[in-house]
Short mmCIF file of C-alpha atoms in Angstrom, two decimals:
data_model
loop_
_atom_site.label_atom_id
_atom_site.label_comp_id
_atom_site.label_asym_id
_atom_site.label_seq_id
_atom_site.Cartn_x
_atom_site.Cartn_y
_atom_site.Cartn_z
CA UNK A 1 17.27 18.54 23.37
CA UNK A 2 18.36 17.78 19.84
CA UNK A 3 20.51 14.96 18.23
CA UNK A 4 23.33 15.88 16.43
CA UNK A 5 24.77 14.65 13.30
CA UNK A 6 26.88 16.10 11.04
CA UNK A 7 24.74 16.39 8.33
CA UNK A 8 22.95 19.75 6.54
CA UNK A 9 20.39 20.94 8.79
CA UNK A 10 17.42 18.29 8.59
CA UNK A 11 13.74 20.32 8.03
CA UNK A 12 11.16 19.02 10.95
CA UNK A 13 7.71 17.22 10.33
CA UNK A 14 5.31 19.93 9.01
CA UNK A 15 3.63 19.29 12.31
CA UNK A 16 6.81 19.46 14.59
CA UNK A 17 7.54 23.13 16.54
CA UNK A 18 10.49 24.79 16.05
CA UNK A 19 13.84 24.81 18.15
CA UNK A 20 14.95 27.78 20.15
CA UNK A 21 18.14 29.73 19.64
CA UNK A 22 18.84 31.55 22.97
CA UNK A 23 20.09 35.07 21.27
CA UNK A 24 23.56 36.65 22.23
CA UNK A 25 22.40 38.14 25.54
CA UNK A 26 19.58 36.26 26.63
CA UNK A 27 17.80 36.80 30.07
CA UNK A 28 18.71 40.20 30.66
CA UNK A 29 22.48 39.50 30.41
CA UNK A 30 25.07 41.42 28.90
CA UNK A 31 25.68 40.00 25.14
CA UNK A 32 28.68 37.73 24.29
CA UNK A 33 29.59 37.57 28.15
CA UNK A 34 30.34 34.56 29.93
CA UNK A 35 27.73 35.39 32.25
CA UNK A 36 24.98 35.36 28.99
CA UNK A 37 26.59 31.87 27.88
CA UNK A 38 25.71 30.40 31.28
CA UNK A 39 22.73 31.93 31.21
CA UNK A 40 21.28 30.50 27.81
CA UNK A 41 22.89 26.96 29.00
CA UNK A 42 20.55 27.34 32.00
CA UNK A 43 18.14 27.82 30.17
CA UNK A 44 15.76 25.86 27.80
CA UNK A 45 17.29 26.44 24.50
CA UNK A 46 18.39 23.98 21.73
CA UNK A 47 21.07 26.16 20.09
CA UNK A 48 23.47 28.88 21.77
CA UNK A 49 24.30 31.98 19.24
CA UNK A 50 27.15 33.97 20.22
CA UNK A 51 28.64 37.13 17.58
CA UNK A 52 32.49 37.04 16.55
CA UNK A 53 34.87 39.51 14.91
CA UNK A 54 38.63 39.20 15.14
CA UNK A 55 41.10 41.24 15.99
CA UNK A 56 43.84 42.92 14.14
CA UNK A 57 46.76 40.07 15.12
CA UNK A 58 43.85 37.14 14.10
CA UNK A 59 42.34 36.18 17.10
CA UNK A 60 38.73 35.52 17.13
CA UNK A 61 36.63 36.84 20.03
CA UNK A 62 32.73 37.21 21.26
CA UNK A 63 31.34 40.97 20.02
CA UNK A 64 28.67 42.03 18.15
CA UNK A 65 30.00 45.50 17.88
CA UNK A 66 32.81 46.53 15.70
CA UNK A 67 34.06 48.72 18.34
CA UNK A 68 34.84 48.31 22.02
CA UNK A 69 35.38 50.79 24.85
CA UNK A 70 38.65 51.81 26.70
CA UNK A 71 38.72 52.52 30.04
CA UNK A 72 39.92 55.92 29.80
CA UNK A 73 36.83 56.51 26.99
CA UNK A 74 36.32 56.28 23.77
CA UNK A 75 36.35 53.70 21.99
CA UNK A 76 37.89 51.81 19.29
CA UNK A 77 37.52 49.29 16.33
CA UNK A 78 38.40 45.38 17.62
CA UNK A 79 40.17 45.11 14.14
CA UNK A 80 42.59 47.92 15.00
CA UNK A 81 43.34 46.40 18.68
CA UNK A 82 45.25 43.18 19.39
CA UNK A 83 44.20 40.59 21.22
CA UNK A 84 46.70 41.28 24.21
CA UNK A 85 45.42 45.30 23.80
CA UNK A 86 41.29 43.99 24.39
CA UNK A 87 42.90 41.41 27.48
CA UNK A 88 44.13 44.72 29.00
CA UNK A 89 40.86 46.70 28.79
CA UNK A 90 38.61 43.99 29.50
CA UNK A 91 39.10 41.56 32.30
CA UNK A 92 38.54 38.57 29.57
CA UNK A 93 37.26 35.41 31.64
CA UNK A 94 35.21 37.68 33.52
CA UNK A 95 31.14 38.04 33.81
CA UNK A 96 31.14 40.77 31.69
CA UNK A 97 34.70 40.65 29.95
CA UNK A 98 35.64 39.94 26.21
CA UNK A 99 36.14 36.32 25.40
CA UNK A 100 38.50 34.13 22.74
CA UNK A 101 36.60 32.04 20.94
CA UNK A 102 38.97 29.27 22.29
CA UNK A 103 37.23 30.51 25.57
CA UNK A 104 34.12 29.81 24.56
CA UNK A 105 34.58 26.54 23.76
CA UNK A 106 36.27 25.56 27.11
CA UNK A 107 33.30 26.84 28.76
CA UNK A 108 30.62 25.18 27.02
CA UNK A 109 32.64 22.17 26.94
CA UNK A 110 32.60 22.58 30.86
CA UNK A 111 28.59 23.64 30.61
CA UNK A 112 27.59 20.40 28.61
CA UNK A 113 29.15 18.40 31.07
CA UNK A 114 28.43 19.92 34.46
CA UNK A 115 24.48 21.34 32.93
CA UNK A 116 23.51 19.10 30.29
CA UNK A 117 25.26 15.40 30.49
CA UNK A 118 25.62 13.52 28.38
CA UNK A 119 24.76 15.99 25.48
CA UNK A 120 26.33 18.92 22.89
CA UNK A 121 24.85 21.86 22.45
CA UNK A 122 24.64 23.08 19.26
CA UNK A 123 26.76 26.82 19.23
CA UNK A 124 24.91 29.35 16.09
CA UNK A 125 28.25 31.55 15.38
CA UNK A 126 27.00 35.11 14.01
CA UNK A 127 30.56 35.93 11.82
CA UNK A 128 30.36 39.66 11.32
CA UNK A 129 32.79 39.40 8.75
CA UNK A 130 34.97 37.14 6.84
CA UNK A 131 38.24 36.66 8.35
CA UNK A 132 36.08 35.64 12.07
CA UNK A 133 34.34 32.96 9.73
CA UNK A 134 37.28 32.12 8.45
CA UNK A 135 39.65 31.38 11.28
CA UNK A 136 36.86 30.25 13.72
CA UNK A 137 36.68 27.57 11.20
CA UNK A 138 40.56 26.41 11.53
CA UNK A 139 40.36 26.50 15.50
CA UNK A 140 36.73 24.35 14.89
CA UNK A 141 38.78 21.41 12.81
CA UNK A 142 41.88 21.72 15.00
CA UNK A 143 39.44 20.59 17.95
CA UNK A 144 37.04 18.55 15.73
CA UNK A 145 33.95 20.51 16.57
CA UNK A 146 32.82 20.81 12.52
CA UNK A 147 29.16 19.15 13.62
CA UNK A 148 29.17 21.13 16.65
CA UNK A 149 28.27 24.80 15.22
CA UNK A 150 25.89 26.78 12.49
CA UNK A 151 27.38 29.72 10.94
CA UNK A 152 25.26 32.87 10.59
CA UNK A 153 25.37 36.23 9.97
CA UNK A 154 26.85 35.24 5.91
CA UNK A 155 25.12 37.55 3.24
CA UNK A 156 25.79 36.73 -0.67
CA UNK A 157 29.52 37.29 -0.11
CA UNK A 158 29.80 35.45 2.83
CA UNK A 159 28.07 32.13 1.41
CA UNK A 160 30.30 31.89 -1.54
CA UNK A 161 33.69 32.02 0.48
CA UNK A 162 31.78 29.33 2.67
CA UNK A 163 31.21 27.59 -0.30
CA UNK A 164 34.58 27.48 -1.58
CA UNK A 165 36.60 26.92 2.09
CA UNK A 166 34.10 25.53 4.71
CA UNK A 167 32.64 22.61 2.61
CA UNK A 168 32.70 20.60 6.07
CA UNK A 169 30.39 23.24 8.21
CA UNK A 170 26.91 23.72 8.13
CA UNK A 171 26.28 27.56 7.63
CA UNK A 172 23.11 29.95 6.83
CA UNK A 173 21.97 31.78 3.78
CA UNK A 174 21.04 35.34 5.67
CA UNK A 175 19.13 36.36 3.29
CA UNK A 176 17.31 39.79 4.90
CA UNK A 177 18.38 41.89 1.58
CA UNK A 178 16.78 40.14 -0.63
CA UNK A 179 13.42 40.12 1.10
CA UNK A 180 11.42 42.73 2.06
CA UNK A 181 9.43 43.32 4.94
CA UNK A 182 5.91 42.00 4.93
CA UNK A 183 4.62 39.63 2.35
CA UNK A 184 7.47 38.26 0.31
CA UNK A 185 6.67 37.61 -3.60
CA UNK A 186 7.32 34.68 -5.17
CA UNK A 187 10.09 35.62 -7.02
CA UNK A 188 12.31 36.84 -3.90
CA UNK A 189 11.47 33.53 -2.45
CA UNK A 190 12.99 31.56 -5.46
CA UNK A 191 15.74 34.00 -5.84
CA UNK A 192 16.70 33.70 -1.86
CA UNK A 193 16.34 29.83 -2.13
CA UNK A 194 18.32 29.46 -5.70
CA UNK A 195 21.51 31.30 -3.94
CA UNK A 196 21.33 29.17 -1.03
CA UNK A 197 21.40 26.09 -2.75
CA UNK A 198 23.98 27.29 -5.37
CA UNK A 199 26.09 27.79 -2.24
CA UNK A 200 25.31 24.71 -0.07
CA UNK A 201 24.06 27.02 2.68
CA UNK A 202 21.99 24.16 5.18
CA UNK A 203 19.13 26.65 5.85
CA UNK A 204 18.15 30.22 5.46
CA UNK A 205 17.89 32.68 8.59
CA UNK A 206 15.56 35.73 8.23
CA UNK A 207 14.96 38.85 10.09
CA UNK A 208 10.91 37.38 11.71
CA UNK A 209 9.32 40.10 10.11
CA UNK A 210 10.35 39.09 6.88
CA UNK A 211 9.17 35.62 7.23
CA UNK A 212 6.12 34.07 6.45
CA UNK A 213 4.00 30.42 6.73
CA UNK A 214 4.27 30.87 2.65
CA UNK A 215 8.08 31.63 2.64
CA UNK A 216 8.92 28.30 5.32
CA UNK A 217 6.89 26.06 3.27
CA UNK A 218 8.34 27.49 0.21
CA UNK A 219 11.82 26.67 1.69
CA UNK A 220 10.88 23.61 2.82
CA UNK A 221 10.30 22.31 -0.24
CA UNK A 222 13.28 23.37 -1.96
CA UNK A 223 15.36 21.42 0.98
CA UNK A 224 15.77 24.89 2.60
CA UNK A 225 15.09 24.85 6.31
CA UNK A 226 14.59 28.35 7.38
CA UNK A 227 15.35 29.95 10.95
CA UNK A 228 13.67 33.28 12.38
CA UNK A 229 15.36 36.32 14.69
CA UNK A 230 14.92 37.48 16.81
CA UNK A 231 10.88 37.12 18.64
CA UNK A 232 10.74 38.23 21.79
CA UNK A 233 6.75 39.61 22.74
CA UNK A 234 4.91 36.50 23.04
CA UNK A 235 2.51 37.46 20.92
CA UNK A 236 4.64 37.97 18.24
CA UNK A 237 6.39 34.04 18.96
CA UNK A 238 2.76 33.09 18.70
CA UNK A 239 2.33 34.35 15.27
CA UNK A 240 6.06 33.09 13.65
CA UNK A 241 5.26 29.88 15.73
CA UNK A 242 2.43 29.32 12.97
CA UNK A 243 4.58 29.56 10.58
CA UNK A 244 6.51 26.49 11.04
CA UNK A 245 10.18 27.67 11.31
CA UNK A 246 13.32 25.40 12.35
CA UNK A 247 13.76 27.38 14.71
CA UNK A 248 13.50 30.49 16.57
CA UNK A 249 15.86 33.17 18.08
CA UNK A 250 14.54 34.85 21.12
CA UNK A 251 15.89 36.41 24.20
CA UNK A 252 13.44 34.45 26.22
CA UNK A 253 14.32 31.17 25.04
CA UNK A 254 12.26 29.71 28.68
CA UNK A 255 8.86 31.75 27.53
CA UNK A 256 9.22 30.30 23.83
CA UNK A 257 9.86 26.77 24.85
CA UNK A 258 6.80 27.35 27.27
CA UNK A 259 4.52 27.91 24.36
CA UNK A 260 6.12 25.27 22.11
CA UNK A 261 5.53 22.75 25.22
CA UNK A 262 1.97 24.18 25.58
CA UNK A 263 1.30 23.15 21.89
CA UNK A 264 1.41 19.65 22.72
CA UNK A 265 3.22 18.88 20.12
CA UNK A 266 6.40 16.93 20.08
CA UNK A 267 9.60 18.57 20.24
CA UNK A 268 11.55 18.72 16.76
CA UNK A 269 14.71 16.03 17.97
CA UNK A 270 16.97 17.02 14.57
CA UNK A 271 19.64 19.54 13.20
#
């Protein structure tokens, strides 16, 4: 597992594999649940990314949809329902129920002590829009948790309200518009990594497909660490594994960190 510091993501050794991000819903489990939490603390990943939105009286909670269901059908947009309104409908603190952020940081609180002493585990937030990032960010300083978390899921927007209010988090450039699938040219690549350093994002995450061994090193040496969703064929963790990444998003963080071990090489030990 990883140090921590409180610094801007630190790139590995050109010769160091990546860490694994256990995606929202890894091992077969239903995304953003507490039963997908415990599962990716169970399991061999370095960093835990969960999705948040918030609701229409400001409370952040685990979704990657912008819509939930009702029991009696249908459903409807989390900003339009109060938190008390998604309590109601979802039996929150369940396996499968809707969780506060403030939720999810009891629990993995809980996790780190009780499945990983002695250790933090880095949480990768996926802020679906502004107002999540936002106020996830005042609940992170009210506990002290800044070095704790990596904001994702921040397009050009995004990065410059980061820039501007969360000077004290580390947060990613997501930078999929910008780059096209395939082979990306030379001037995408210095366009994607002049934003992120005009915004003091601490890395750059990218769809895999739109990644390359050129793009990483191209990164890399602009100070740009660069982090890859979401692999999961191993064949395909094979091929982004060559190119060098910070790390990897998979819903099979075990099978990734089985290759990465099988490598021989010696885990990367920074973010």
């Amino acid at each position: 597992m990883m140090s921590l510091n409180a610094a801007p993501l630190s790139a590995p050794p050109l010769t160091a594999p990546p860490l694994v991000t256990a995606h929202a819903g890894c091992m077969g489990t239903v995304a953003n649940s507490r039963a997908s939490i415990v599962a990716a603390f169970a399991s061999r990943a370095d960093i835990v990314e969960v999705d948040i939105r918030a609701t229409k009286d400001g409370i952040v909670v685990l979704t990657h949809d912008d819509t939930i269901p009702l029991p009696g059908g249908g459903r409807v947009r989390v900003e339009d329902l109060a938190w008390e309104e998604i309590r109601a409908a979802s039996a929150p603190g369940g396996e499968e129920g809707v969780m506060r952020l403030e939720m999810l940081f009891d629990l993995t609180g809980e996790l780190d002590r009780t499945m990983r002493p002695g250790r933090r585990t880095v949480l990768n937030l996926d802020a679906k829009e502004p107002s999540a990032l936002l106020v996830a960010a005042l609940l992170l300083r009210a506990r002290g948790m800044e070095s704790e978390v990596i904001f994702s899921g921040l397009e050009i927007g995004e990065i410059a309200i980061a820039h501007e209010r969360l000077p004290d988090f580390r947060y990613l450039f997501n930078a999929d518009a910008l780059v096209p699938a395939g082979r990306a040219r030379s001037g995408d690549m210095d366009r994607v990594c002049s934003l992120a350093s005009e915004h003091g994002c601490s890395g750059i995450n990218l769809e895999w497909t739109r990644g390359s061994a050129a793009f990483v090193e191209y990164a890399r040496n602009r100070g740009l660490p660069v982090m890859l969703w979401t692999v999961d064929r191993e064949e395909d963790m094979r091929t982004v594994l060559a190119y060098g990444p910070h790390s990897i998003t998979t819903n099979h963080p075990d099978l990734l960190a089985a290759l990465i071990e099988s490598s021989g090489k010696e885990k990367c030990n920074v973010l």
